[in-house]
């Protein structure tokens, strides 16, 4: 049994890392693309809640991927999800100047670590 425990723990830790969702929202003058890489959110909750935003007046397209695509201008690592113990990495694509607003939000509200690329 002791030999199986490390394999089981490795398998369980891999569940969260192999899951991400790309959220692309569009409105008249808005085109935003983010990717949420799951760190500790239960998989079912991640798919049915965290990756299903309701953005009034916007067209939203969500696709699930194993990992977030390259090309983000910044990532909020270990972002805490409001009022929960869950964490995720949020990758931001598009207008790099938005980092001026996203970095402070990441660090103060989400208690994450901002990584610029």
PDB file of C-alpha atoms in Angstrom, residues 1-64:
ATOM      1  CA  UNK A   1       0.000   0.000   0.000  1.00  0.00           C
ATOM      2  CA  UNK A   2       2.827   2.406   0.819  1.00  0.00           C
ATOM      3  CA  UNK A   3       4.215   1.988  -2.678  1.00  0.00           C
ATOM      4  CA  UNK A   4       0.868   2.903  -4.221  1.00  0.00           C
ATOM      5  CA  UNK A   5       0.349   6.043  -2.144  1.00  0.00           C
ATOM      6  CA  UNK A   6       2.912   8.226  -4.025  1.00  0.00           C
ATOM      7  CA  UNK A   7       1.449   7.122  -7.360  1.00  0.00           C
ATOM      8  CA  UNK A   8      -2.065   7.902  -6.176  1.00  0.00           C
ATOM      9  CA  UNK A   9      -1.044  11.341  -4.895  1.00  0.00           C
ATOM     10  CA  UNK A  10       0.711  12.140  -8.172  1.00  0.00           C
ATOM     11  CA  UNK A  11      -2.377  11.104 -10.068  1.00  0.00           C
ATOM     12  CA  UNK A  12      -4.646  13.268  -7.942  1.00  0.00           C
ATOM     13  CA  UNK A  13      -2.408  16.317  -8.226  1.00  0.00           C
ATOM     14  CA  UNK A  14      -2.480  15.942 -11.997  1.00  0.00           C
ATOM     15  CA  UNK A  15      -6.244  16.278 -12.109  1.00  0.00           C
ATOM     16  CA  UNK A  16      -6.202  20.004 -11.513  1.00  0.00           C
ATOM     17  CA  UNK A  17      -3.235  20.787 -13.757  1.00  0.00           C
ATOM     18  CA  UNK A  18      -4.671  19.115 -16.842  1.00  0.00           C
ATOM     19  CA  UNK A  19      -7.611  21.443 -17.094  1.00  0.00           C
ATOM     20  CA  UNK A  20      -8.055  24.947 -18.410  1.00  0.00           C
ATOM     21  CA  UNK A  21     -10.694  26.967 -20.180  1.00  0.00           C
ATOM     22  CA  UNK A  22     -10.344  29.758 -22.697  1.00  0.00           C
ATOM     23  CA  UNK A  23     -13.045  32.407 -22.339  1.00  0.00           C
ATOM     24  CA  UNK A  24     -13.492  34.776 -25.277  1.00  0.00           C
ATOM     25  CA  UNK A  25     -16.075  37.518 -24.806  1.00  0.00           C
ATOM     26  CA  UNK A  26     -17.158  40.092 -27.361  1.00  0.00           C
ATOM     27  CA  UNK A  27     -19.448  43.081 -27.379  1.00  0.00           C
ATOM     28  CA  UNK A  28     -19.755  46.184 -29.566  1.00  0.00           C
ATOM     29  CA  UNK A  29     -16.401  47.707 -28.528  1.00  0.00           C
ATOM     30  CA  UNK A  30     -15.018  44.859 -26.468  1.00  0.00           C
ATOM     31  CA  UNK A  31     -12.937  41.815 -27.333  1.00  0.00           C
ATOM     32  CA  UNK A  32     -11.447  40.022 -24.329  1.00  0.00           C
ATOM     33  CA  UNK A  33      -9.685  36.669 -24.154  1.00  0.00           C
ATOM     34  CA  UNK A  34      -8.531  35.021 -20.941  1.00  0.00           C
ATOM     35  CA  UNK A  35      -7.583  31.492 -19.995  1.00  0.00           C
ATOM     36  CA  UNK A  36      -8.163  30.031 -16.566  1.00  0.00           C
ATOM     37  CA  UNK A  37      -5.755  27.233 -15.607  1.00  0.00           C
ATOM     38  CA  UNK A  38      -7.195  25.193 -12.753  1.00  0.00           C
ATOM     39  CA  UNK A  39      -4.951  24.697  -9.720  1.00  0.00           C
ATOM     40  CA  UNK A  40      -7.210  23.460  -6.921  1.00  0.00           C
ATOM     41  CA  UNK A  41     -10.852  23.834  -7.956  1.00  0.00           C
ATOM     42  CA  UNK A  42     -12.807  20.560  -8.021  1.00  0.00           C
ATOM     43  CA  UNK A  43     -13.067  19.595 -11.731  1.00  0.00           C
ATOM     44  CA  UNK A  44     -16.874  19.549 -11.906  1.00  0.00           C
ATOM     45  CA  UNK A  45     -17.142  22.923 -10.180  1.00  0.00           C
ATOM     46  CA  UNK A  46     -14.455  24.352 -12.473  1.00  0.00           C
ATOM     47  CA  UNK A  47     -16.307  23.276 -15.619  1.00  0.00           C
ATOM     48  CA  UNK A  48     -19.830  24.151 -14.531  1.00  0.00           C
ATOM     49  CA  UNK A  49     -19.225  27.317 -12.536  1.00  0.00           C
ATOM     50  CA  UNK A  50     -15.860  28.951 -12.944  1.00  0.00           C
ATOM     51  CA  UNK A  51     -15.718  28.528 -16.711  1.00  0.00           C
ATOM     52  CA  UNK A  52     -19.298  29.571 -17.406  1.00  0.00           C
ATOM     53  CA  UNK A  53     -19.358  33.353 -17.000  1.00  0.00           C
ATOM     54  CA  UNK A  54     -22.617  35.221 -17.441  1.00  0.00           C
ATOM     55  CA  UNK A  55     -21.683  38.515 -19.078  1.00  0.00           C
ATOM     56  CA  UNK A  56     -24.788  40.512 -19.925  1.00  0.00           C
ATOM     57  CA  UNK A  57     -24.806  41.933 -23.439  1.00  0.00           C
ATOM     58  CA  UNK A  58     -21.725  39.990 -24.519  1.00  0.00           C
ATOM     59  CA  UNK A  59     -21.211  37.013 -26.765  1.00  0.00           C
ATOM     60  CA  UNK A  60     -19.185  34.472 -24.797  1.00  0.00           C
ATOM     61  CA  UNK A  61     -17.362  31.463 -26.221  1.00  0.00           C
ATOM     62  CA  UNK A  62     -15.790  28.927 -23.840  1.00  0.00           C
ATOM     63  CA  UNK A  63     -13.496  26.104 -24.882  1.00  0.00           C
ATOM     64  CA  UNK A  64     -11.772  23.579 -22.661  1.00  0.00           C
TER      65      UNK A  64
END
